[in-house]
Amino acid sequence: MKILVPVDGSERALDAVRHALRLKREGLNATFVLATVQEPTYLYELMLAPDADVLERVSGAVGSRALEGAEALFNAADVSFEREIGSGDPAQTLVELAERLACDAIILGSRGLGTLRGTLFGSVSQAVLHAAKVPVTIIRHTESDAAN
């Protein structure tokens, strides 16, 4: 079983990571893909950046920072993982990643660092839940999650 675990650097995303690691500790035979999605580049950013390589490096650096906490938890648990950094609409990109990587399930936090747009028009987790062709588990945040 291959499980996509989207993260954005938020504590709620780490709740999903902790849940995935708990399932692994309890005997689930699974591999994991940690994924993050960066917002698309806008024309304004394209005009300010000297070239596409600069934008790619900046986006990759931001994506790597978003993955740091999740990677640290996986490394501490001695569980191997793949990593993916996507760009575009977060929900759509996550669903496409899950399909492209042949993931069997998605585990994600209930809310993350989404923008006001996400609050007004529905969260990424809800959009993934409705669009994914594989089972989706949304992990609700509780204060005790951080201790596990």
mmCIF file of C-alpha atoms in Angstrom:
data_model
loop_
_atom_site.group_PDB
_atom_site.id
_atom_site.type_symbol
_atom_site.label_atom_id
_atom_site.label_comp_id
_atom_site.label_asym_id
_atom_site.label_seq_id
_atom_site.Cartn_x
_atom_site.Cartn_y
_atom_site.Cartn_z
ATOM 1 C CA MET A 1 0.000 0.000 0.000
ATOM 2 C CA LYS A 2 1.302 3.446 -0.945
ATOM 3 C CA ILE A 3 -0.023 6.450 0.988
ATOM 4 C CA LEU A 4 0.239 10.121 0.028
ATOM 5 C CA VAL A 5 0.664 12.409 3.049
ATOM 6 C CA PRO A 6 0.335 16.074 2.025
ATOM 7 C CA VAL A 7 2.015 18.637 4.283
ATOM 8 C CA ASP A 8 2.321 22.406 4.305
ATOM 9 C CA GLY A 9 4.460 22.972 7.373
ATOM 10 C CA SER A 10 1.485 23.443 9.703
ATOM 11 C CA GLU A 11 0.897 21.606 12.960
ATOM 12 C CA ARG A 12 -2.324 20.163 11.536
ATOM 13 C CA ALA A 13 -0.411 18.646 8.645
ATOM 14 C CA LEU A 14 1.933 17.061 11.163
ATOM 15 C CA ASP A 15 -1.125 15.483 12.813
ATOM 16 C CA ALA A 16 -1.589 13.513 9.570
ATOM 17 C CA VAL A 17 2.092 12.547 9.597
ATOM 18 C CA ARG A 18 1.828 11.305 13.185
ATOM 19 C CA HIS A 19 -1.288 9.308 12.269
ATOM 20 C CA ALA A 20 0.476 7.697 9.293
ATOM 21 C CA LEU A 21 3.453 6.803 11.473
ATOM 22 C CA ARG A 22 1.134 5.383 14.145
ATOM 23 C CA LEU A 23 -0.468 3.127 11.509
ATOM 24 C CA LYS A 24 2.987 1.955 10.440
ATOM 25 C CA ARG A 25 3.995 1.251 14.073
ATOM 26 C CA GLU A 26 0.799 -0.755 14.520
ATOM 27 C CA GLY A 27 1.752 -3.013 11.623
ATOM 28 C CA LEU A 28 0.391 -1.436 8.436
ATOM 29 C CA ASN A 29 2.521 -2.549 5.513
ATOM 30 C CA ALA A 30 2.777 0.745 3.649
ATOM 31 C CA THR A 31 5.144 3.088 1.899
ATOM 32 C CA PHE A 32 4.705 6.843 2.113
ATOM 33 C CA VAL A 33 5.010 9.869 -0.118
ATOM 34 C CA LEU A 34 5.331 13.233 1.626
ATOM 35 C CA ALA A 35 4.054 15.934 -0.700
ATOM 36 C CA THR A 36 3.682 19.675 -0.632
ATOM 37 C CA VAL A 37 2.207 22.011 -3.208
ATOM 38 C CA GLN A 38 3.331 25.567 -3.835
ATOM 39 C CA GLU A 39 0.958 28.180 -5.164
ATOM 40 C CA PRO A 40 1.396 28.827 -8.880
ATOM 41 C CA THR A 41 3.751 31.552 -10.044
ATOM 42 C CA TYR A 42 1.990 34.742 -11.029
ATOM 43 C CA LEU A 43 2.882 37.128 -13.851
ATOM 44 C CA TYR A 44 4.174 39.664 -11.303
ATOM 45 C CA GLU A 45 6.678 37.126 -9.936
ATOM 46 C CA LEU A 46 7.721 36.147 -13.450
ATOM 47 C CA MET A 47 8.502 39.779 -14.253
ATOM 48 C CA LEU A 48 10.592 40.271 -11.097
ATOM 49 C CA ALA A 49 12.609 37.075 -11.293
ATOM 50 C CA PRO A 50 15.651 37.118 -13.570
ATOM 51 C CA ASP A 51 14.801 33.705 -15.026
ATOM 52 C CA ALA A 52 12.770 30.540 -14.589
ATOM 53 C CA ASP A 53 15.625 28.793 -12.746
ATOM 54 C CA VAL A 54 15.436 31.378 -9.963
ATOM 55 C CA LEU A 55 11.693 30.829 -9.560
ATOM 56 C CA GLU A 56 12.183 27.063 -9.524
ATOM 57 C CA ARG A 57 14.901 27.307 -6.863
ATOM 58 C CA VAL A 58 12.768 29.600 -4.687
ATOM 59 C CA SER A 59 9.705 27.361 -5.035
ATOM 60 C CA GLY A 60 11.824 24.293 -4.264
ATOM 61 C CA ALA A 61 13.291 25.964 -1.175
ATOM 62 C CA VAL A 62 9.842 26.913 0.101
ATOM 63 C CA GLY A 63 8.599 23.390 -0.600
ATOM 64 C CA SER A 64 11.569 21.881 1.210
ATOM 65 C CA ARG A 65 10.864 24.050 4.260
ATOM 66 C CA ALA A 66 7.237 22.895 4.240
ATOM 67 C CA LEU A 67 8.429 19.267 4.274
ATOM 68 C CA GLU A 68 11.059 19.681 7.034
ATOM 69 C CA GLY A 69 8.864 18.864 10.047
ATOM 70 C CA ALA A 70 7.290 15.836 8.389
ATOM 71 C CA GLU A 71 10.642 14.542 7.202
ATOM 72 C CA ALA A 72 12.067 14.941 10.724
ATOM 73 C CA LEU A 73 9.217 12.844 12.164
ATOM 74 C CA PHE A 74 9.691 10.121 9.540
ATOM 75 C CA ASN A 75 13.463 10.110 10.054
ATOM 76 C CA ALA A 76 13.065 9.935 13.860
ATOM 77 C CA ALA A 77 10.743 6.938 13.402
ATOM 78 C CA ASP A 78 13.241 5.377 10.965
ATOM 79 C CA VAL A 79 10.539 5.089 8.294
ATOM 80 C CA SER A 80 11.557 5.668 4.688
ATOM 81 C CA PHE A 81 9.580 7.959 2.416
ATOM 82 C CA GLU A 82 9.522 9.607 -0.979
ATOM 83 C CA ARG A 83 9.101 13.361 -1.331
ATOM 84 C CA GLU A 84 7.285 15.395 -3.954
ATOM 85 C CA ILE A 85 7.023 19.160 -4.412
ATOM 86 C CA GLY A 86 4.249 20.226 -6.745
ATOM 87 C CA SER A 87 3.031 23.557 -8.047
ATOM 88 C CA GLY A 88 -0.481 24.694 -8.826
ATOM 89 C CA ASP A 89 -3.876 24.444 -7.223
ATOM 90 C CA PRO A 90 -3.192 22.453 -4.033
ATOM 91 C CA ALA A 91 -6.179 20.092 -4.096
ATOM 92 C CA GLN A 92 -6.025 19.376 -7.808
ATOM 93 C CA THR A 93 -2.267 18.889 -7.718
ATOM 94 C CA LEU A 94 -2.495 16.496 -4.752
ATOM 95 C CA VAL A 95 -5.148 14.405 -6.490
ATOM 96 C CA GLU A 96 -3.014 14.325 -9.647
ATOM 97 C CA LEU A 97 0.066 13.342 -7.613
ATOM 98 C CA ALA A 98 -1.855 10.504 -5.961
ATOM 99 C CA GLU A 99 -2.921 9.224 -9.377
ATOM 100 C CA ARG A 100 0.490 9.649 -11.044
ATOM 101 C CA LEU A 101 2.320 7.950 -8.170
ATOM 102 C CA ALA A 102 -0.264 5.136 -7.957
ATOM 103 C CA CYS A 103 -1.097 5.885 -4.322
ATOM 104 C CA ASP A 104 -3.719 3.710 -2.683
ATOM 105 C CA ALA A 105 -4.813 6.274 -0.082
ATOM 106 C CA ILE A 106 -4.341 9.839 1.122
ATOM 107 C CA ILE A 107 -3.973 10.947 4.754
ATOM 108 C CA LEU A 108 -4.112 14.684 5.397
ATOM 109 C CA GLY A 109 -4.760 17.185 8.144
ATOM 110 C CA SER A 110 -8.103 18.915 8.495
ATOM 111 C CA ARG A 111 -6.692 22.388 7.905
ATOM 112 C CA GLY A 112 -3.349 23.888 7.130
ATOM 113 C CA LEU A 113 -1.821 27.188 6.236
ATOM 114 C CA GLY A 114 -4.387 27.900 3.521
ATOM 115 C CA THR A 115 -5.196 31.376 2.331
ATOM 116 C CA LEU A 116 -8.380 33.350 2.869
ATOM 117 C CA ARG A 117 -9.524 31.899 -0.447
ATOM 118 C CA GLY A 118 -9.452 28.436 1.148
ATOM 119 C CA THR A 119 -11.546 29.636 4.057
ATOM 120 C CA LEU A 120 -14.155 31.219 1.799
ATOM 121 C CA PHE A 121 -14.431 28.525 -0.858
ATOM 122 C CA GLY A 122 -13.685 25.304 1.008
ATOM 123 C CA SER A 123 -10.547 23.789 2.371
ATOM 124 C CA VAL A 124 -7.995 21.762 0.485
ATOM 125 C CA SER A 125 -8.869 18.704 2.549
ATOM 126 C CA GLN A 126 -12.529 18.919 1.533
ATOM 127 C CA ALA A 127 -11.642 19.396 -2.132
ATOM 128 C CA VAL A 128 -9.265 16.408 -2.052
ATOM 129 C CA LEU A 129 -11.918 14.315 -0.306
ATOM 130 C CA HIS A 130 -14.403 15.008 -3.099
ATOM 131 C CA ALA A 131 -12.008 14.689 -6.054
ATOM 132 C CA ALA A 132 -9.757 11.774 -5.103
ATOM 133 C CA LYS A 133 -10.346 8.349 -6.592
ATOM 134 C CA VAL A 134 -8.720 6.656 -3.579
ATOM 135 C CA PRO A 135 -9.776 6.590 0.080
ATOM 136 C CA VAL A 136 -9.020 9.835 1.932
ATOM 137 C CA THR A 137 -8.545 10.074 5.687
ATOM 138 C CA ILE A 138 -8.799 13.556 7.170
ATOM 139 C CA ILE A 139 -7.182 13.824 10.589
ATOM 140 C CA ARG A 140 -8.853 16.216 12.977
ATOM 141 C CA HIS A 141 -6.501 18.218 15.187
ATOM 142 C CA THR A 142 -6.568 17.670 18.940
ATOM 143 C CA GLU A 143 -4.152 19.170 21.415
ATOM 144 C CA SER A 144 -2.977 15.692 22.468
ATOM 145 C CA ASP A 145 -1.934 14.854 18.864
ATOM 146 C CA ALA A 146 1.283 16.833 19.204
ATOM 147 C CA ALA A 147 2.347 14.655 22.141
ATOM 148 C CA ASN A 148 2.044 11.377 20.167
#
